[in-house]
Short mmCIF file of C-alpha atoms and ligand atoms in Angstrom, two decimals:
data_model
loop_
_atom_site.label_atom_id
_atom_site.label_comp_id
_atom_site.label_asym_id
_atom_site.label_seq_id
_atom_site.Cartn_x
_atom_site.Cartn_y
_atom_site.Cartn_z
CA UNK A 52 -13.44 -12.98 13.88
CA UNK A 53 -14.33 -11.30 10.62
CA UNK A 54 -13.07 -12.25 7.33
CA UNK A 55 -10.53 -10.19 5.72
CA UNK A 56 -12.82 -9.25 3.02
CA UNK A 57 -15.78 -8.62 5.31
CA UNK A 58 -13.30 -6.15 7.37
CA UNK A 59 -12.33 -4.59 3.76
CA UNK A 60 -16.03 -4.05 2.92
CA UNK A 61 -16.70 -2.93 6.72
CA UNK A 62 -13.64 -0.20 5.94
CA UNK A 63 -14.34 1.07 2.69
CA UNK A 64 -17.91 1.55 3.39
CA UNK A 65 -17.91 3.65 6.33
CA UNK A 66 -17.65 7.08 3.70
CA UNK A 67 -21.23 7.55 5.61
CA UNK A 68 -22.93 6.46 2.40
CA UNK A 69 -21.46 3.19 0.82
CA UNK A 70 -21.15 3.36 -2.55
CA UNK A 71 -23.06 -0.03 -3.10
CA UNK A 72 -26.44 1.50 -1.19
CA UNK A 73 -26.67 4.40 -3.09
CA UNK A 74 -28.12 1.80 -5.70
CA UNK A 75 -30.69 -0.02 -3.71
CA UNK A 76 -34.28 0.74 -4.84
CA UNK A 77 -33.51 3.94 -7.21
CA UNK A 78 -33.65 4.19 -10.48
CA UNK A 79 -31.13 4.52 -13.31
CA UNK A 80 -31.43 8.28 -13.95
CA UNK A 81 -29.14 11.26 -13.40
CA UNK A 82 -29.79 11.96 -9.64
CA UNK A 83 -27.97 8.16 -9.43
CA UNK A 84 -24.86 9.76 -11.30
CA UNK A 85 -24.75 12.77 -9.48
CA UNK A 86 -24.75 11.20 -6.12
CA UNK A 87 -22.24 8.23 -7.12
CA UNK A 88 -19.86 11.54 -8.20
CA UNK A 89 -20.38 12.78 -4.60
CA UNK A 90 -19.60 9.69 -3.28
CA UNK A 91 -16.33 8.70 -4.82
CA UNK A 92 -15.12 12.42 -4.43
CA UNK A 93 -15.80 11.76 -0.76
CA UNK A 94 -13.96 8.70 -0.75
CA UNK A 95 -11.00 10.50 -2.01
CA UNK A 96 -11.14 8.79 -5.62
CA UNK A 97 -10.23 12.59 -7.15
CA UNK A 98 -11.78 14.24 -9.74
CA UNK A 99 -9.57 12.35 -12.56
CA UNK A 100 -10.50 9.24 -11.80
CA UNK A 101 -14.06 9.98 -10.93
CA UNK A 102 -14.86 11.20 -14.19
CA UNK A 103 -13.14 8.95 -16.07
CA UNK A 104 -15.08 6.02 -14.00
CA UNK A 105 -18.28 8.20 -14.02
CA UNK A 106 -17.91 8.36 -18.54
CA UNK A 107 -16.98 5.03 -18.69
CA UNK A 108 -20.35 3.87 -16.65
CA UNK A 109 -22.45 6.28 -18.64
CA UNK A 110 -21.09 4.93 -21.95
CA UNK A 111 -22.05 1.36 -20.88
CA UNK A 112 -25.76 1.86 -19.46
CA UNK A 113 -26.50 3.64 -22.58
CA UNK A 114 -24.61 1.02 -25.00
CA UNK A 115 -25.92 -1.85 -22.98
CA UNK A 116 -29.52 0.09 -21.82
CA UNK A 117 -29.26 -0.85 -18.65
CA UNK A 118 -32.15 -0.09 -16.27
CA UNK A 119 -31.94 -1.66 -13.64
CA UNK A 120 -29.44 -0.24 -10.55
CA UNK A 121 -28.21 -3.75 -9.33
CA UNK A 122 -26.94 -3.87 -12.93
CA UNK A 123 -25.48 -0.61 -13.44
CA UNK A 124 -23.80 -1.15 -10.25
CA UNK A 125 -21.87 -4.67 -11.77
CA UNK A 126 -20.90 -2.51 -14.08
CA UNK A 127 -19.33 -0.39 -12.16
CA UNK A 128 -17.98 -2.57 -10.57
CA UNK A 129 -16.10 -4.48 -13.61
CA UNK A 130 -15.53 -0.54 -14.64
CA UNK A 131 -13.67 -0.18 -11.29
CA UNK A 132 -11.39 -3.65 -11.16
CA UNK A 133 -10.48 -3.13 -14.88
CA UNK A 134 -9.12 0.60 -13.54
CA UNK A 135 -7.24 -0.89 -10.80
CA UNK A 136 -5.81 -3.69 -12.81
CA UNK A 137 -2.51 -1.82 -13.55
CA UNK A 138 -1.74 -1.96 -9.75
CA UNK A 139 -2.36 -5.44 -9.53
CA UNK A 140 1.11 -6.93 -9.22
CA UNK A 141 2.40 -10.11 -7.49
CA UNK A 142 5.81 -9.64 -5.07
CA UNK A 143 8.85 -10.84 -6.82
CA UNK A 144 10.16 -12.71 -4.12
CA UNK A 145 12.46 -14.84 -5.79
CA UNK A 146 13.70 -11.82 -8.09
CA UNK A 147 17.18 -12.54 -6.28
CA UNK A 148 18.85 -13.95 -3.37
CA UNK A 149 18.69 -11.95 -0.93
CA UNK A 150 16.05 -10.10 -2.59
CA UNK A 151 16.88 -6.40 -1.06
CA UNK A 152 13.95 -4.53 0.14
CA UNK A 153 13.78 -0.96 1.24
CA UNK A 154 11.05 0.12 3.07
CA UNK A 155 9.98 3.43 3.91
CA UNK A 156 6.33 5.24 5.76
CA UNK A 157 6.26 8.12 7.86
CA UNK A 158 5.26 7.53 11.20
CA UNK A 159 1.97 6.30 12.06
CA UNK A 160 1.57 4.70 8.57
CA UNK A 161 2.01 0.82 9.78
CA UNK A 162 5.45 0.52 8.47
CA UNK A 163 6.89 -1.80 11.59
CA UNK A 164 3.28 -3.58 11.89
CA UNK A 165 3.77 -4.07 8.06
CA UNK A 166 7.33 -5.18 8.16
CA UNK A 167 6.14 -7.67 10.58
CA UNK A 168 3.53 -9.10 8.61
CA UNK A 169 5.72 -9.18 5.83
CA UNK A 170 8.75 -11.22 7.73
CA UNK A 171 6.34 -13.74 8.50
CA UNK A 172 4.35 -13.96 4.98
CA UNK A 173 8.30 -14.49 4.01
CA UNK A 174 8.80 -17.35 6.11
CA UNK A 175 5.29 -18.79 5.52
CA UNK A 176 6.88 -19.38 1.98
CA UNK A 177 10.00 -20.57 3.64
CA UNK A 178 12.22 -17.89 3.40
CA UNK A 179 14.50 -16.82 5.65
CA UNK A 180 14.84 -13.23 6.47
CA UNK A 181 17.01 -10.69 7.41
CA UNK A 182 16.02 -7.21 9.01
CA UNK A 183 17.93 -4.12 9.63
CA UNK A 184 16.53 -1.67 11.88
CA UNK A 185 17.36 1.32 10.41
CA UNK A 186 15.89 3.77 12.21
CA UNK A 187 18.03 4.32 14.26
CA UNK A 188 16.90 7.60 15.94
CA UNK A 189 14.16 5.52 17.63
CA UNK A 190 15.58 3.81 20.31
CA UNK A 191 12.66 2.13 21.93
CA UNK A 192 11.22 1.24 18.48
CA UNK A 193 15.17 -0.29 18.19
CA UNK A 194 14.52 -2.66 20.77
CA UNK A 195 11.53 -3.68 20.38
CA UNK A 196 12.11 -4.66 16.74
CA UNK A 197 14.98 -6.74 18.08
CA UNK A 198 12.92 -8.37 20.66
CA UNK A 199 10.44 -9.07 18.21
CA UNK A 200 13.34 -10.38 15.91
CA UNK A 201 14.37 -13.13 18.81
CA UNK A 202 10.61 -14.26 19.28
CA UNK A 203 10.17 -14.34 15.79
CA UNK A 204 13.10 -16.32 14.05
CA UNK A 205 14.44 -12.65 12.43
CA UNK A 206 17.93 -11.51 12.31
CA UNK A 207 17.97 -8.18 13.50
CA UNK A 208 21.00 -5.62 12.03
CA UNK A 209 21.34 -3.12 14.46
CA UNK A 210 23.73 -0.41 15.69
CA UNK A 211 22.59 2.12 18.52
CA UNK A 212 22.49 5.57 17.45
CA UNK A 213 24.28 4.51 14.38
CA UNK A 214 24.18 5.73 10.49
CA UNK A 215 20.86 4.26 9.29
CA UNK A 216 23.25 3.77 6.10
CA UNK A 217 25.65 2.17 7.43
CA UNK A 218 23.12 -0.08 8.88
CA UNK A 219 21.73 -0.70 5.33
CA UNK A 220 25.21 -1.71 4.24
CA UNK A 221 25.92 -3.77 6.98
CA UNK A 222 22.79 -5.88 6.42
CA UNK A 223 23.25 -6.35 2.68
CA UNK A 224 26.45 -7.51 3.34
CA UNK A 225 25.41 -9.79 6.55
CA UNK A 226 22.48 -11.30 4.19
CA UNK A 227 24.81 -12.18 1.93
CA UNK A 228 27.12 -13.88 3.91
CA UNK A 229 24.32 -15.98 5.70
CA UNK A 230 22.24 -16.85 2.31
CA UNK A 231 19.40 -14.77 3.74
CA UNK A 232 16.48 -14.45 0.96
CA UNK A 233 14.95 -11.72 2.21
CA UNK A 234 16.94 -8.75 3.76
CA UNK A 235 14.52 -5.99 4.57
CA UNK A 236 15.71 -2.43 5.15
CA UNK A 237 13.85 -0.78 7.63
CA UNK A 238 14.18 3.40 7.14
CA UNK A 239 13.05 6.60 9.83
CA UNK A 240 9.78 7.57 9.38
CA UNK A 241 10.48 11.43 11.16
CA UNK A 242 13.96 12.87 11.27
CA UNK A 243 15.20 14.86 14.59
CA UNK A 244 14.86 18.44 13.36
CA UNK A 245 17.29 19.64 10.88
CA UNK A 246 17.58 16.60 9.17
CA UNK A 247 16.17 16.02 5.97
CA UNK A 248 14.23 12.44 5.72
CA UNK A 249 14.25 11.95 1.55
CA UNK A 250 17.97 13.17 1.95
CA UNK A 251 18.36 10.47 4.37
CA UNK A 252 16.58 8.19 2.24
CA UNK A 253 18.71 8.84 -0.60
CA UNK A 254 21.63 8.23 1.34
CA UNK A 255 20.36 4.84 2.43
CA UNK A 256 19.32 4.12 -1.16
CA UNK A 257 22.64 4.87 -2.64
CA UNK A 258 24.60 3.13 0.16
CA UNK A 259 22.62 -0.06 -0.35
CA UNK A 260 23.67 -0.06 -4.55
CA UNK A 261 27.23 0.41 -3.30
CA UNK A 262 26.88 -3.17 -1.28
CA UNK A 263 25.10 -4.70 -4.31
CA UNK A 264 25.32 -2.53 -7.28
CA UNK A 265 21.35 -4.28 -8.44
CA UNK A 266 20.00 -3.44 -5.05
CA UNK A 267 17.47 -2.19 -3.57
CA UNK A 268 15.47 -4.53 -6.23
CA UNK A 269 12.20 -3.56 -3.98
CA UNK A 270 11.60 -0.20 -2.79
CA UNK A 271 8.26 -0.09 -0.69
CA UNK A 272 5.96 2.53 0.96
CA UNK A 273 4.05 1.91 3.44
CA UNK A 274 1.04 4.39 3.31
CA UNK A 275 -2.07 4.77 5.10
CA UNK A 276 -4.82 4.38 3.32
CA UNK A 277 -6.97 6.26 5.84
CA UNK A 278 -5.32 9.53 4.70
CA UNK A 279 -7.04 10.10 1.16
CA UNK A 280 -5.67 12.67 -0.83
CA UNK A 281 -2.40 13.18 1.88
CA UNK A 282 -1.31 9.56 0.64
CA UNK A 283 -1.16 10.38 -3.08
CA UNK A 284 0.90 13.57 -2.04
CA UNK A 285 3.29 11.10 -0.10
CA UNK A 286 3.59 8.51 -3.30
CA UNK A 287 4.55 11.40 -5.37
CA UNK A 288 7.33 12.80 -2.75
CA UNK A 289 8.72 9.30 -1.39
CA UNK A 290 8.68 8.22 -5.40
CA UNK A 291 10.62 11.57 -6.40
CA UNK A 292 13.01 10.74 -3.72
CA UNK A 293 13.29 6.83 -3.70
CA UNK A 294 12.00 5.50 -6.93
CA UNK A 295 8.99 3.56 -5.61
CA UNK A 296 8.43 0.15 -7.14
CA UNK A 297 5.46 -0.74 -4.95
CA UNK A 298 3.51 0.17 -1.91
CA UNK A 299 1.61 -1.41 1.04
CA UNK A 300 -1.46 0.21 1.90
CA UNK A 301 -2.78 -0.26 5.29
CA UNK A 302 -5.57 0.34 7.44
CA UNK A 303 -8.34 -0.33 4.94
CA UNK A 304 -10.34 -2.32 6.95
CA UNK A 305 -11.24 1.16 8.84
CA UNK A 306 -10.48 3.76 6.09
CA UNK A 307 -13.00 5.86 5.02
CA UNK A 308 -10.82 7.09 2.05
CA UNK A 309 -11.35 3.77 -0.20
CA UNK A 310 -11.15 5.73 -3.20
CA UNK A 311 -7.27 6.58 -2.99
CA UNK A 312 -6.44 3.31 -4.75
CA UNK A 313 -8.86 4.80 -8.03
CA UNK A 314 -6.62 8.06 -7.57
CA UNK A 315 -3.95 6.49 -7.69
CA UNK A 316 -4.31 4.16 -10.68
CA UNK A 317 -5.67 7.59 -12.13
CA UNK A 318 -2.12 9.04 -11.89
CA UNK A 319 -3.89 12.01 -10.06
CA UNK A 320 -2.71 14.93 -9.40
CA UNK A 321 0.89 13.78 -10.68
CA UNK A 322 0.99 10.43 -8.96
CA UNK A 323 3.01 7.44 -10.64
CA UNK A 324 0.75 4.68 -10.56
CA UNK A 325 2.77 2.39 -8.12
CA UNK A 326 1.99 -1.28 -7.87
CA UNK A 327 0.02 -1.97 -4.86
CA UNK A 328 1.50 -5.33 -3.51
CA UNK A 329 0.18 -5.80 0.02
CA UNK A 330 -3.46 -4.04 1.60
CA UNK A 331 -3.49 -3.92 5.25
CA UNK A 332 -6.70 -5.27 6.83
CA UNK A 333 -6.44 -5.46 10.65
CA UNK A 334 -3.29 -4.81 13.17
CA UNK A 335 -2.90 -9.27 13.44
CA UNK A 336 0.12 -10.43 11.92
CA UNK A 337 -1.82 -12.37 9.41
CA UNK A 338 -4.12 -9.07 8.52
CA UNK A 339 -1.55 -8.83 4.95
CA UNK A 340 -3.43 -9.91 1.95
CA UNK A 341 -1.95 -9.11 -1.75
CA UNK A 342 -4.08 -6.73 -3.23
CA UNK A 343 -6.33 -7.86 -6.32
CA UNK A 344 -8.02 -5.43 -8.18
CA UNK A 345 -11.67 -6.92 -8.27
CA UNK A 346 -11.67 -8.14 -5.25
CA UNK A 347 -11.12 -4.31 -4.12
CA UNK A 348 -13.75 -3.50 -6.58
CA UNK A 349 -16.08 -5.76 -5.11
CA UNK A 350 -15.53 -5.42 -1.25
CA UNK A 351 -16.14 -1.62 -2.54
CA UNK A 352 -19.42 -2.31 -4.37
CA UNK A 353 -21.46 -5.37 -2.83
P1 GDP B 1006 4.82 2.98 12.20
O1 GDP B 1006 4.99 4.19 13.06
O2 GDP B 1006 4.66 3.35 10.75
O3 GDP B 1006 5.85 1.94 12.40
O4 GDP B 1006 3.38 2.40 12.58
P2 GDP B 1006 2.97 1.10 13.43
O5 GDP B 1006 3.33 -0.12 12.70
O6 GDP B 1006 3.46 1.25 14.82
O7 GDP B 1006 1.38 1.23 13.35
C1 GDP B 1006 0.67 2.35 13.86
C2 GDP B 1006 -0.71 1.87 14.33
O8 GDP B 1006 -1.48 1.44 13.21
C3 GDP B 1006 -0.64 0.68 15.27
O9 GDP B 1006 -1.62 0.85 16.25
C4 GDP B 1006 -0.98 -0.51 14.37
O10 GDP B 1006 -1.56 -1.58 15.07
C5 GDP B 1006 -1.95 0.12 13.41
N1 GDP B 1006 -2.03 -0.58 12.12
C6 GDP B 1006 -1.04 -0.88 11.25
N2 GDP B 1006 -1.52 -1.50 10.16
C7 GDP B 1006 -2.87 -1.63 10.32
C8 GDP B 1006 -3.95 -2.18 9.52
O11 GDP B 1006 -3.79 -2.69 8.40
N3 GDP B 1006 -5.21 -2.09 10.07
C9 GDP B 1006 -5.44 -1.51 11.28
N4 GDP B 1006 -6.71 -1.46 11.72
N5 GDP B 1006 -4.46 -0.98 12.03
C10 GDP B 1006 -3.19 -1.04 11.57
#
């Protein structure tokens, strides 16, 4: 099996051109420029951060007189890890006990693969963790989350058909009284029609301060890397709603979007730049790795 990083490299490259082979054998002139522009516009990097990558690179070639490629494109690379920096930010697991975590993703995204990986990176640093399946409008997805829970070692909250909130609350409470350290608060990712989802979120967000008046401490999103530009409009609308304090990204070991994580360090287009704490690399329960800025850079770049 392929290493995580080699997977992440294999993903972010597969914009047609990678953006490291646009700098084998050329020279350092403005056709180079002009294509690296294309490039990260094509990988979804948006025009904000793409021009403020794009001045910062110029600025150093000409400071430094770089003239050689395989140095101009270190230097992007430092360029790019020094932009993603301010998303770099390590999981305050032991923030409290139970640490209360919301999560929320619109279907598809990799929320219940991600909540998965994230019970067991929990327990991996012996914590002991606490689920409620609030979505409750997905029966199937019900059960299996609580057959998963049995296999797994994972206390399940559940209530068929139920008030997602009332789930929420339930949980809080039910971590509590067991000295859980992690309760995770699974949310819908589609509403039946009618039904408003950020409402609903709301709701579930509220209900959860009313069991613990400092919870949720962690409110996560679970996006999809692979959507570009439809992710940064989802950040912005889950954030309005929920007050985002991180996000998993998945699916970047076959995204061809890698540039979302410049956009949204950027703050393009309106976005909050939200801590990314987990990258998904792979559907294996281990495929979670905490996201670190130049290692993104590089898996970008080599
Ligand atoms: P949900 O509807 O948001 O709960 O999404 P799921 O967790 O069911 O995931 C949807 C699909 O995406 C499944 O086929 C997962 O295996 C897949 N998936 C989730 N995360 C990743 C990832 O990081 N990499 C890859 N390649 N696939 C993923």
């Amino acid at each position: 099996k392929m290493s995580w990083m080699a997977r992440l490299k294999q993903g972010l490259s597969k914009t047609g051109q990678s953006l490291g082979g646009l700098f084998v054998g050329v020279k350092v002139d403005e056709n180079l420029f002009e294509e690296l522009e294309t490039a990260l516009i094509m990988a979804d990097a948006g025009v904000e951060a793409t021009n403020h990558l794009l001045t910062a690179l110029r600025t150093k070639v000409r400071k430094d007189r770089l003239t050689d490629a395989e140095q101009v494109k270190a230097a992007l690379r430092d360029i790019l890890a020094e932009h993603l920096r301010p998303l770099e930010k390590n999981f305050p697991i032991d923030a409290a006990k139970p640490l209360i975590v919301m999560i929320a993703g619109v279907n598809g995204a990799g929320k219940t693969t991600s909540i998965g990986k994230l019970a067991n990176t929990f327990q991996q640093q012996g914590k002991s963790v606490l689920l409620a399946a609030g979505d409750t409008f997905r029966a199937a997805a019900r059960e299996q989350l609580i057959a998963w829970g049995a296999r797994n070692n994972v206390t399940v909250i559940s209530q068929e058909g139920g008030d997602p909130a009332a789930v929420a609350f339930d949980a809080v409470n039910a971590g509590r009284a067991r000295g859980a350290d992690v309760v995770m608060v699974d949310t819908a990712g589609r509403l039946p029609t009618q039904l408003h989802l950020m409402e609903e979120l709301k709701k579930i967000r509220r209900v959860i301060g009313k069991a613990d008046g400092n919870a949720p401490h962690e409110v996560l999103l679970v996006v999809d890397g692979n959507t570009g530009q439809n992710a940064i409009a989802q950040i912005r609308a889950f954030d309005a709603a929920i007050n985002l304090t991180g996000l998993v990204v998945t699916k970047l070991d076959g995204t061809a979007k890698g540039g979302t994580l410049a956009a949204v360090a950027a703050g393009s287009q309106g976005v909050r730049p939200v801590p990314v704490y987990w990258i998904g690399v792979g559907e294996g329960i281990e495929d979670l790795q905490p996201f670190v800025a130049a290692e993104f850079a590089a898996a970008l770049l080599d």
